Coordinates of C-alpha atoms in Angstrom, one line a residue:
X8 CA 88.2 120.0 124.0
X9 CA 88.2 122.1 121.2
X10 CA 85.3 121.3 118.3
X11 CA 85.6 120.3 115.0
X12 CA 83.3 120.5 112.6
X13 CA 82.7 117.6 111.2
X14 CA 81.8 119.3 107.6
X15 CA 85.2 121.1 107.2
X16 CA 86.8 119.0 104.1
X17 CA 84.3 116.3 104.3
X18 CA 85.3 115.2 100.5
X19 CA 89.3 114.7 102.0
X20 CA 87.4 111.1 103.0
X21 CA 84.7 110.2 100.7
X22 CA 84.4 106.8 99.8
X23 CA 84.8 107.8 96.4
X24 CA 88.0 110.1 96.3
X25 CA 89.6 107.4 98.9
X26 CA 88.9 104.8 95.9
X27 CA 89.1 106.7 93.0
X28 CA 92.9 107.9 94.6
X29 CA 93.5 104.0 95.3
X30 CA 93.5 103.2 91.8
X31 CA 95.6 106.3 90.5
X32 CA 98.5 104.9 93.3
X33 CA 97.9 101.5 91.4
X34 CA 98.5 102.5 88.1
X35 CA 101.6 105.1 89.6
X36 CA 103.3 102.4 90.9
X37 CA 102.9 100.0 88.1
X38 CA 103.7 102.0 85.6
X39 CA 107.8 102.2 86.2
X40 CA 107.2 98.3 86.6
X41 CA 106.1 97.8 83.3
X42 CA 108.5 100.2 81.4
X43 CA 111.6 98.5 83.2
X44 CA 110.4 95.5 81.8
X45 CA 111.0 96.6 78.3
X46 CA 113.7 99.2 78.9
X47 CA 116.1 97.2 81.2
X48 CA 117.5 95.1 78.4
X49 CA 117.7 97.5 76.1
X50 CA 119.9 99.5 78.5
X51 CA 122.3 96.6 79.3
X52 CA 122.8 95.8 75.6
X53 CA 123.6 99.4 74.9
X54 CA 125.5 100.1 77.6
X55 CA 127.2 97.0 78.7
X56 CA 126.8 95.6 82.0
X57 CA 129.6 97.6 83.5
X58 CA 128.3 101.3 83.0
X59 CA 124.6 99.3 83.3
X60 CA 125.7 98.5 87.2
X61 CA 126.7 101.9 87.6
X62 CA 123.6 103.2 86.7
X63 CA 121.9 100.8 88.9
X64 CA 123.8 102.4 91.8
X65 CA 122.6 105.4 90.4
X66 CA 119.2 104.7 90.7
X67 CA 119.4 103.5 94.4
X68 CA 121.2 106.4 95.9
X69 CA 117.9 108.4 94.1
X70 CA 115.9 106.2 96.2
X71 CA 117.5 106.5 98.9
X72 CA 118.0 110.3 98.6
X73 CA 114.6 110.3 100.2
X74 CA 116.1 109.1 103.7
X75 CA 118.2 112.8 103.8
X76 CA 114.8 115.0 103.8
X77 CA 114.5 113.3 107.8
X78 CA 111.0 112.0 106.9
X79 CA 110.0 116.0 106.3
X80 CA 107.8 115.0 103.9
X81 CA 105.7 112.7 105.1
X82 CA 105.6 114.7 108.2
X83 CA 104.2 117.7 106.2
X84 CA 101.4 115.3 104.8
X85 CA 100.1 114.9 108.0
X86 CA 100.1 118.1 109.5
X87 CA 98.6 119.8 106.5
X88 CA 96.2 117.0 106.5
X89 CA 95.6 117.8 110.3
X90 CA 95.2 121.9 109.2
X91 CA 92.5 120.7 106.6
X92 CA 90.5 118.9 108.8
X93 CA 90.1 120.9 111.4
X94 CA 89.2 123.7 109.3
X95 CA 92.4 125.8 109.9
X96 CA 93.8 126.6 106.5
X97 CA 95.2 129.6 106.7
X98 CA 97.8 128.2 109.2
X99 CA 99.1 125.9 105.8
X100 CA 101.2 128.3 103.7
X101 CA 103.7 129.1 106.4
X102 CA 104.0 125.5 107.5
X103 CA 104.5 124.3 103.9
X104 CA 107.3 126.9 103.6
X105 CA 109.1 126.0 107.2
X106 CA 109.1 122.5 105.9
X107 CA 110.3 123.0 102.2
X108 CA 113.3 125.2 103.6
X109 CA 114.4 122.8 106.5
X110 CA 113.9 120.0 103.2
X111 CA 115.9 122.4 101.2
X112 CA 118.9 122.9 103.7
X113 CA 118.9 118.7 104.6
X114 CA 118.8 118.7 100.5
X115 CA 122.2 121.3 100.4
X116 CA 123.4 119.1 103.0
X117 CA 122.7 115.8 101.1
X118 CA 124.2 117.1 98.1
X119 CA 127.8 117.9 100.5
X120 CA 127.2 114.0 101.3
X121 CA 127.5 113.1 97.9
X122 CA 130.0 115.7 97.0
X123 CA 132.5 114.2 99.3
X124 CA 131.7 110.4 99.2
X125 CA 132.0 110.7 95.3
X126 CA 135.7 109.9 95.0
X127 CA 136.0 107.4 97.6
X128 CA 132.9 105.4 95.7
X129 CA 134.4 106.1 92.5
X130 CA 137.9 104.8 93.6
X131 CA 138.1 102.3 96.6
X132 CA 134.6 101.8 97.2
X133 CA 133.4 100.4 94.3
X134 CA 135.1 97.9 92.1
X135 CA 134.9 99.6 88.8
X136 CA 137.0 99.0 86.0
X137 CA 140.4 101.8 85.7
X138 CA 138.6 103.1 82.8
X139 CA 135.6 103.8 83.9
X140 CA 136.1 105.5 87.3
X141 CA 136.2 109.0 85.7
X142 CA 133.0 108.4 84.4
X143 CA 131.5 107.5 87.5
X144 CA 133.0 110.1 89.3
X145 CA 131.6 112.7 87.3
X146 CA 128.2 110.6 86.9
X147 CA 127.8 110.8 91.0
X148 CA 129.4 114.5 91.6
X149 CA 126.4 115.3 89.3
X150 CA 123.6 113.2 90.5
X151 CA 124.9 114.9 94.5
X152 CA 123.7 118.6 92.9
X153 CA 119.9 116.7 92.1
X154 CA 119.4 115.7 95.8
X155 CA 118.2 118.9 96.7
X156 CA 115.2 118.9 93.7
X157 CA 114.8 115.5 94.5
X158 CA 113.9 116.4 98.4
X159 CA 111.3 119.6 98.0
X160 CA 109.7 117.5 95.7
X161 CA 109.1 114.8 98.3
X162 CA 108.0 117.9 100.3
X163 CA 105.5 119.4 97.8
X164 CA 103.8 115.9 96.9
X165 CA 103.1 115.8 100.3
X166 CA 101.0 119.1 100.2
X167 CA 99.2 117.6 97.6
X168 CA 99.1 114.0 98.9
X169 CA 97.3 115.7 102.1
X170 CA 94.7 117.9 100.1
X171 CA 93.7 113.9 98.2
X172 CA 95.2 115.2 94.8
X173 CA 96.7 112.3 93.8
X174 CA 95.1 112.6 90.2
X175 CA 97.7 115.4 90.3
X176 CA 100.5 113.5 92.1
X177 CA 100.0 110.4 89.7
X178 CA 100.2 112.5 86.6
X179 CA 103.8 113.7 87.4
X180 CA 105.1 110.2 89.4
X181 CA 103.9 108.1 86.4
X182 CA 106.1 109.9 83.6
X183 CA 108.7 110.0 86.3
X184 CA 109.0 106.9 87.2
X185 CA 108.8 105.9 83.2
X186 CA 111.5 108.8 82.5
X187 CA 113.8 107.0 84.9
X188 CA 113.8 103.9 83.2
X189 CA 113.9 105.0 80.1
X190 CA 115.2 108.6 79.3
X191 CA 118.6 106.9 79.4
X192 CA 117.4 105.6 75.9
X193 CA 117.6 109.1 74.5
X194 CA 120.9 109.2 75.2
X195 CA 122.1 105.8 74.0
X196 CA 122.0 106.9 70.4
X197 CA 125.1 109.6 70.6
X198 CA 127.0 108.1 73.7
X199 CA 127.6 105.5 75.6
X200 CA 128.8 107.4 78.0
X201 CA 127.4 107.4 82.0
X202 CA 127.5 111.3 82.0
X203 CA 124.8 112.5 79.8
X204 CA 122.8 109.6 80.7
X205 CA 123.1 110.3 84.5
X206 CA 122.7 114.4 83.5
X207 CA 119.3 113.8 81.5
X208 CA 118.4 112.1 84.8
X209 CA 119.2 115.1 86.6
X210 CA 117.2 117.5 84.3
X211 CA 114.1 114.9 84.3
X212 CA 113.8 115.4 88.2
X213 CA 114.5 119.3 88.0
X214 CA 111.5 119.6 85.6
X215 CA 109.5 117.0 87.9
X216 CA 110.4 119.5 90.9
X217 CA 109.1 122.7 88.7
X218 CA 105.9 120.6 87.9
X219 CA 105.3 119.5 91.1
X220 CA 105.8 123.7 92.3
X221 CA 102.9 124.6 89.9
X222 CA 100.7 122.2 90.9
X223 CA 101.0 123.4 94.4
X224 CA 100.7 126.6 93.5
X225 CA 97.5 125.7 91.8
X226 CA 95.9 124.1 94.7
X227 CA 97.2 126.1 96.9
X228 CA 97.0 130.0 95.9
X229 CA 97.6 131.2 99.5
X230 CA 101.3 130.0 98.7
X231 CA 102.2 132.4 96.4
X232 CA 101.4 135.7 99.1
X233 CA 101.5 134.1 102.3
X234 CA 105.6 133.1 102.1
X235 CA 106.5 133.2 106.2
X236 CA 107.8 130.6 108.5
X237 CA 106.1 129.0 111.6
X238 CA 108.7 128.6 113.9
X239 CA 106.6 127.1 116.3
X240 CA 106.1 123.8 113.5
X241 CA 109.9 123.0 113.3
X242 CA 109.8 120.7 116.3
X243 CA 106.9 118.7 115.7
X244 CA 107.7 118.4 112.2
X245 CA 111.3 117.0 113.1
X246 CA 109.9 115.0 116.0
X247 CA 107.4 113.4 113.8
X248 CA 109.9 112.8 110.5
X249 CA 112.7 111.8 113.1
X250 CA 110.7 108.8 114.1
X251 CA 109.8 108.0 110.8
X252 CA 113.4 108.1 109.6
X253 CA 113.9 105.5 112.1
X254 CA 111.3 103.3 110.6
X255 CA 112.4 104.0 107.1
X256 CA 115.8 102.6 108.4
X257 CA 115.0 99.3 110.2
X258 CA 112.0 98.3 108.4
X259 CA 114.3 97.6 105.4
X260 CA 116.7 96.0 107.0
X261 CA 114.0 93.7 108.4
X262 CA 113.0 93.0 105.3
X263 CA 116.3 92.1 103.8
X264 CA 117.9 90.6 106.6
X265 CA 117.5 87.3 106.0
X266 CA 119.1 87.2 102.1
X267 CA 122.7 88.5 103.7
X268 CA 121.9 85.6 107.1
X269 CA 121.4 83.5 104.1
X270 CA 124.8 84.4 102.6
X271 CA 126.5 83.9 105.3
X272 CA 125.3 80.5 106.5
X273 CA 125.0 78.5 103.3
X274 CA 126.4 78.3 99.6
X275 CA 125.4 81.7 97.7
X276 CA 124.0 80.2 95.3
X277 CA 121.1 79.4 97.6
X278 CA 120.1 83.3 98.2
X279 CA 118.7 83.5 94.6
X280 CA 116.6 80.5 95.1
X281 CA 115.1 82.5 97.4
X282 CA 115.4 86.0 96.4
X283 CA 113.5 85.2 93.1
X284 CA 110.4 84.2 94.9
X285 CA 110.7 87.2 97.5
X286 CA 111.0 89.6 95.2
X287 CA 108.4 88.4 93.0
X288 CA 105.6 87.9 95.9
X289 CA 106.5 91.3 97.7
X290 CA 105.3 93.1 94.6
X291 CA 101.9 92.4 96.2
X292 CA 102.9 94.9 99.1
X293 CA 101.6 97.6 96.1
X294 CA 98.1 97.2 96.7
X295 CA 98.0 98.0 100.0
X296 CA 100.8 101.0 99.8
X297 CA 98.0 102.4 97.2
X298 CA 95.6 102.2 99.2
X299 CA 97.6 103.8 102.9
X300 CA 98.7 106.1 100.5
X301 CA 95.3 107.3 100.1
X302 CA 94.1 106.6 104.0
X303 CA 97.2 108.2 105.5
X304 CA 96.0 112.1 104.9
X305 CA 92.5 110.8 105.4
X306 CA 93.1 109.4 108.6
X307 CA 95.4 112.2 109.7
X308 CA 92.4 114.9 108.6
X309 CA 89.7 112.9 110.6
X310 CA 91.8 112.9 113.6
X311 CA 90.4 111.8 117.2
X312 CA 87.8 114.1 117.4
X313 CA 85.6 111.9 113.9
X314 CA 85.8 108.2 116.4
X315 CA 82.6 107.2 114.6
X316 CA 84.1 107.9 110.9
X317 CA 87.6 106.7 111.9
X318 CA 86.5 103.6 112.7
X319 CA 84.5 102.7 109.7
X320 CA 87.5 104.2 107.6
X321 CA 89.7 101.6 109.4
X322 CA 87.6 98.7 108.8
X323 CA 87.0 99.6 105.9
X324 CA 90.8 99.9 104.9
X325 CA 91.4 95.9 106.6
X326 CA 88.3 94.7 104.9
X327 CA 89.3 95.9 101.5
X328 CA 93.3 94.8 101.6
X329 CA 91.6 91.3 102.5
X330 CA 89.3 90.9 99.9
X331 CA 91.2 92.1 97.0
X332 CA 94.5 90.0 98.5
X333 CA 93.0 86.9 99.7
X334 CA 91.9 85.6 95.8
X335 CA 94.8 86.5 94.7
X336 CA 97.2 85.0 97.4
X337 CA 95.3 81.7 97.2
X338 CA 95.7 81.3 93.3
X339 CA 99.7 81.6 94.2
X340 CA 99.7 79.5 96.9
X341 CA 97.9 76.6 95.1
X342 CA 99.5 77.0 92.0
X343 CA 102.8 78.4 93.2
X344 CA 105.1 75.1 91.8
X345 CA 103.4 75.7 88.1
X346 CA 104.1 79.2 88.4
X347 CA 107.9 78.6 89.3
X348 CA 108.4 75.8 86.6
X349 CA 106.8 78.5 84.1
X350 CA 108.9 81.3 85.5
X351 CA 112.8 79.9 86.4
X352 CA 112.3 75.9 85.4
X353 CA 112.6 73.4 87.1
X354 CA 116.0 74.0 89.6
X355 CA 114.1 76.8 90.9
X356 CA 110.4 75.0 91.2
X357 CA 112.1 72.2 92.6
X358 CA 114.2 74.5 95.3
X359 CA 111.9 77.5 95.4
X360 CA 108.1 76.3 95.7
X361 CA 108.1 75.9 99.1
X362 CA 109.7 79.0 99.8
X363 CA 106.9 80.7 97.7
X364 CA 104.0 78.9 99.3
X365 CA 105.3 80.1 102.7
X366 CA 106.0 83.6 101.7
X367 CA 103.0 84.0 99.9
X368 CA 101.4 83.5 103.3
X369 CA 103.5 85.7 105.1
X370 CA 103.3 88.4 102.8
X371 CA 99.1 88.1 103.0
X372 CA 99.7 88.3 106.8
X373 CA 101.9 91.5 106.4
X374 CA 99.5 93.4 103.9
X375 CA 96.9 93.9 107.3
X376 CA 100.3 95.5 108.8
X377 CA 99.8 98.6 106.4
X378 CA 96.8 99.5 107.8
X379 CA 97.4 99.8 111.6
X380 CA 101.0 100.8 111.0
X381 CA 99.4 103.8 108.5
X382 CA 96.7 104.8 111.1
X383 CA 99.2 105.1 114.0
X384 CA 101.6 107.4 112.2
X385 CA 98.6 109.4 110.6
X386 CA 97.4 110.4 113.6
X387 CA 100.7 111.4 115.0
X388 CA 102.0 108.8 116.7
X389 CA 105.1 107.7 114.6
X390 CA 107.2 106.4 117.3
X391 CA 104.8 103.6 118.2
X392 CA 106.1 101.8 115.0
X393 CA 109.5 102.8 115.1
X394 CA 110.1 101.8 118.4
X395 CA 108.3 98.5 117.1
X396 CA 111.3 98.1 114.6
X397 CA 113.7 98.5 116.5
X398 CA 112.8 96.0 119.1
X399 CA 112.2 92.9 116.0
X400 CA 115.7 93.7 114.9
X401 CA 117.6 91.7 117.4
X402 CA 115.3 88.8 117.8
X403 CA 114.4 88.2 114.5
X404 CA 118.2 88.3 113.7
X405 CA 118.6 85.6 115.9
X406 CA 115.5 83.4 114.9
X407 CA 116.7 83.6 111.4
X408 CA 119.4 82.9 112.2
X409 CA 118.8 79.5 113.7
X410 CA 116.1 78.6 111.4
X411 CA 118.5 78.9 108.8
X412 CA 120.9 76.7 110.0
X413 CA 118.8 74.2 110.9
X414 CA 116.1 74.4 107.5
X415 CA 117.9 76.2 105.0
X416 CA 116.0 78.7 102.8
X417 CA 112.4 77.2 104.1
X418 CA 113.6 78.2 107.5
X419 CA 114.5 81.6 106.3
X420 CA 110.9 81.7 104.6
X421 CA 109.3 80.3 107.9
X422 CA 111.0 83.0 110.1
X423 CA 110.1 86.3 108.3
X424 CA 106.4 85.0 108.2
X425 CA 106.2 83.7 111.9
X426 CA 107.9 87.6 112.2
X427 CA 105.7 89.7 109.8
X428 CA 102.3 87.8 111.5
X429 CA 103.8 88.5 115.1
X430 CA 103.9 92.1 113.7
X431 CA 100.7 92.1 112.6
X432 CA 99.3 91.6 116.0
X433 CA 101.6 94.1 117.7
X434 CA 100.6 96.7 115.3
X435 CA 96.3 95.8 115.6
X436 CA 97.0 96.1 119.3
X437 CA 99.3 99.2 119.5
X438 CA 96.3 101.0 117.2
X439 CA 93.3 99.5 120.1
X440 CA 95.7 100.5 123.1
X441 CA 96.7 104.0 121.6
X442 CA 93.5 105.0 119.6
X443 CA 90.7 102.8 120.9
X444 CA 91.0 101.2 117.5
X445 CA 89.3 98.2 117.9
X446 CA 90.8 94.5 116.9
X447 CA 87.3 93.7 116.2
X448 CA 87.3 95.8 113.3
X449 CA 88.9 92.7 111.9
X450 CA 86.1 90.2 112.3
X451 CA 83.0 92.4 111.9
X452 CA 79.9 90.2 110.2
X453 CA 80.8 91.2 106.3
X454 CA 84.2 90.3 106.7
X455 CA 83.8 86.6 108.4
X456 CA 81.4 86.4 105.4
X457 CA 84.2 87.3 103.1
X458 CA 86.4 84.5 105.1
X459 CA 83.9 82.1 104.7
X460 CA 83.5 82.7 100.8
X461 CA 87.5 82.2 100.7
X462 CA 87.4 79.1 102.4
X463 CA 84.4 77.7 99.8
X464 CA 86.6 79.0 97.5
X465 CA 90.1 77.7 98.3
X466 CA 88.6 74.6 98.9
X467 CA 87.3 74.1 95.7
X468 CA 89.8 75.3 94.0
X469 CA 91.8 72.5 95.8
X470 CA 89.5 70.1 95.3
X471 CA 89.8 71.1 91.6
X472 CA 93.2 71.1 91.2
X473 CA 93.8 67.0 92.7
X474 CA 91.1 65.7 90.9
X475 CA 92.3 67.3 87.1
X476 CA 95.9 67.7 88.3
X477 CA 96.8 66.5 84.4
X478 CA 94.8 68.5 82.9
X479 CA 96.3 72.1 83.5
X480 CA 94.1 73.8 81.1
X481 CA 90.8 73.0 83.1
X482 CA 92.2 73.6 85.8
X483 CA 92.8 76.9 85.0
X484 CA 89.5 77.4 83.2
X485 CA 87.6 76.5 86.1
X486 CA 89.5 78.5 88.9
X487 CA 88.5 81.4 86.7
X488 CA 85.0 80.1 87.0
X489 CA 85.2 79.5 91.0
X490 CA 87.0 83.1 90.9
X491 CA 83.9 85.2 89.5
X492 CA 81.3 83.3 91.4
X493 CA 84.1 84.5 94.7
X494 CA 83.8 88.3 93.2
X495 CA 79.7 88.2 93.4
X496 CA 79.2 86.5 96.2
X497 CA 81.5 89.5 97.8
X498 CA 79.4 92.0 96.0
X499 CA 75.9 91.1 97.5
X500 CA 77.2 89.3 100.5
X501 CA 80.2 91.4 101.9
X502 CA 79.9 95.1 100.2
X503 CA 77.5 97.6 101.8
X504 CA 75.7 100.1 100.1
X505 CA 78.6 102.8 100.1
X506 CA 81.3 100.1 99.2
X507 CA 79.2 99.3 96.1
X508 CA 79.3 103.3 95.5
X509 CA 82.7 104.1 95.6
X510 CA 83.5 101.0 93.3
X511 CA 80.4 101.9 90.6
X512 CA 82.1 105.5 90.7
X513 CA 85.4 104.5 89.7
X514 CA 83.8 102.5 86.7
X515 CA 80.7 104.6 85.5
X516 CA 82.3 108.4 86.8
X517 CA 79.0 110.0 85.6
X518 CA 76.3 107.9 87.4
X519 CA 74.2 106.6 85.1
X520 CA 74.6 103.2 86.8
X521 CA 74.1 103.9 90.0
X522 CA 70.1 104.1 89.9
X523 CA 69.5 102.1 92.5
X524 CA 69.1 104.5 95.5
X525 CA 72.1 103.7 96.9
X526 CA 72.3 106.3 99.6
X527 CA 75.2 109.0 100.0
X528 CA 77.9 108.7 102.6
X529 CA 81.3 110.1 103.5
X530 CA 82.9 106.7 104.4

């Protein structure tokens, strides 16, 4: 076996880049949240809720633009991240130029999709209004020429997702994701029209892709003298993006599944009841995407030669999803029918809490999923979870199916848990059988401690909430109360030395707190 040395690009997984780059995926991904909240209305008041839908459309085939680059660009993450550790970087410029031309010729491709789909969406497809359909038309002819910026870039945050740049990454995806929402609003005083609001759309992403080029170009000099191709790297890097095309397909459709079973079996009405509380739960998923985000091109640069290090960087990765989830997960779960009264009033608390309580559980259960299902597809085994998928689809289908029928939209609620912690299990045991990642990673002494401190906690909060149940205000006072005694009992009880590190870097980046002798570590 060839050997690594275990030096080469030790700082790819130091406990303080891999936190530090958590937090910049946290604030990339809220970001676009928050502007939408402001922006959205304003859009629909300016441009009425016909041309609004359109755009909507608009923004979902951008999304889904992503799904034509064949899963390229997460494929390039890995193997760049693969290059890095083992210490082999001059091999990186020509496979970061085989992938962004097979990502450019998918995007040409892409863009010949759109092309021809355009009057068929514009027409028949889509029910829009006579007098809109021209502007539509145009609107998607000229989002189809975008597809190809909106691929490389995919490709080129990749190059920098696997060197740990996401300081750089975040700094173009946060104005991105903002401008998406709310460049529109530049147009809105001189027309109302779909086409200049769909073209500054197009330009936003054009100047995102020549931003994202420089910044590659930055980290990555070699790319500016060392333009060749690998042919050898085209089949592993479609191999590897094949499979996780097929997961980008059927997760989804997992995920959704049971709103359109929903649909189908009982009044419509009935699917926002529990939409609403999906929607708003499964905005939890963002802390742990952050943080695989960040583990994916560590995990991939470690590889199986760094056991010792891998391990500790997948416990690691399960103990910190739990601990930052569990608190937060419990709060909703006991106080999920105030939360729904406050929110939608009370139709939806009386029809919805329920549902929430059981998919707040399910979606806790489903956070640990990111991890394993990260680890296997960072260190090149991208099938494993694909083929996972595919085989739910059927049986899930079916179990939804009946537990719809027979419970309505609790049943729907109770399925997709009793799936997502099924999957859970699969996943932990996949990553043991293929890797030698162990389960017990799971239950190692810190982290029972940090279940036993949830259980004081839950318990008391509980406790709390029946004996003042009419007195909402103290209620709430003193879960913030059992809440902070929860944090430092994780702090001395559950962190280790190099946990405490990473965190004390993100808050005090210059040191001058961290006195204490804490030693130096990697992990």
């Amino acid at each position: 076996m060839e050997q690594v040395n275990p030096n080469h690009n030790g700082h790819l997984t130091s406990g303080r880049v891999l936190a530090r780059n958590t937090v910049w995926n946290l604030i990339g991904s809220s970001a676009p949240l928050i502007a939408a909240v402001f922006c959205i209305p304003v859009l629909i008041r300016g441009l009425g809720a016909e041309r609004f839908g359109v755009l909507t459309l608009v923004w979902v085939l951008v999304g889904y633009a992503s799904l034509f680059d064949l899963g390229l660009g997460r494929a390039l993450t890995q193997l760049v991240a693969r290059k890095l550790g083992a210490g082999e970087q001059q091999e990186i410029p020509s496979l970061a130029w085989t992938s962004l031309v097979l990502m450019l010729l998918l995007g040409f491709a892409g863009t010949v999709s759109v092309l021809l789909m355009s009057p068929w969406l514009a027409g028949r497809g889509l029910n829009i209004s006579a007098g809109l359909r021209s502007e539509a038309l145009q609107s998607f002819r000229l989002l189809g020429l975008s597809i190809p910026f909106v691929i490389t870039t995919a490709g080129l945050r990749g190059l920098l997702e696997a060197h740990q740049r996401f300081d750089l990454v975040n700094s173009l995806l946060i104005p991105m994701g903002v401008f998406t929402v709310a460049g529109p609003l530049l147009v809105l005083p001189f027309s109302k029209s779909l086409v200049p609001v769909v073209g500054i759309l197009v330009a936003g992403r054009i100047v995102a892709w020549a931003a994202h080029l420089l910044f590659c170009l930055s980290v990555i000099p070699a790319l500016r003298y060392r333009i060749a191709l690998q042919h050898a790297a085209v089949s592993p890097l479609l191999r590897f993006g094949g499979w996780i095309t097929i997961a980008n397909i059927v997760n989804p459709m997992l995920v959704s599944m049971d709103r359109f079973l929903i649909g189908a079996a009982l009044p419509v009405a009935m699917v926002g009841y529990y939409t609403a509380p999906f929607e708003a739960i499964t905005k939890l998923w963002v802390i742990p995407r952050s943080l695989t985000a960040t583990v994916f091109p560590a995990c991939s640069a470690l590889g199986t030669e760094r056991r010792k290090e891998m391990e500790i960087l997948y416990s690691r990765s399960i103990k910190y999803v739990f601990l930052v989830l569990a608190p937060i997960s419990l709060v909703l779960f006991i106080f999920a029918g105030q939360i729904m009264q406050f929110w939608l009033g009370p139709d939806f608390a009386e029809k919805s809490t329920l549902v929430l309580r059981i998919l707040t559980v399910g979606v806790f259960v489903n956070c640990f999923a990111h991890v394993p299902c990260c680890f296997l597809q960072g260190m090149g085994r991208p099938d494993t979870t694909a083929k996972l998928f595919l085989i739910e689809l059927v049986p899930y289908a079916a179990f939804a199916s009946s537990m719809i029928r027979h419970r309505g939209i609790v049943g729907a609620a109770t399925a997709w848990s009793i799936r997502v912690a099924i999957e859970v299990l699969l996943l932990i045991l996949l990553a043991w059988r293929v890797f030698s990642l162990s389960p017990c990673s799971m239950l190692g002494r810190r982290t029972l401690r940090g279940l036993a401190a949830l259980c004081i906690l839950g318990l008391a909060m509980l406790g709390t909430k029946i004996a003042l149940q009419n007195s909402l205000r103290m209620v709430i006072g003193l879960t913030g109360i059992w809440l902070v005694v929860f944090a430092l009992a994780i702090w001395k009880y559950v962190f280790d030395d190099s946990d405490r590190r990473s965190i004390l870097a993100l808050i005090d980046p210059l040191g001058s707190l961290r006195n204490a002798g804490v030693p130096h570590g990697n992990i």
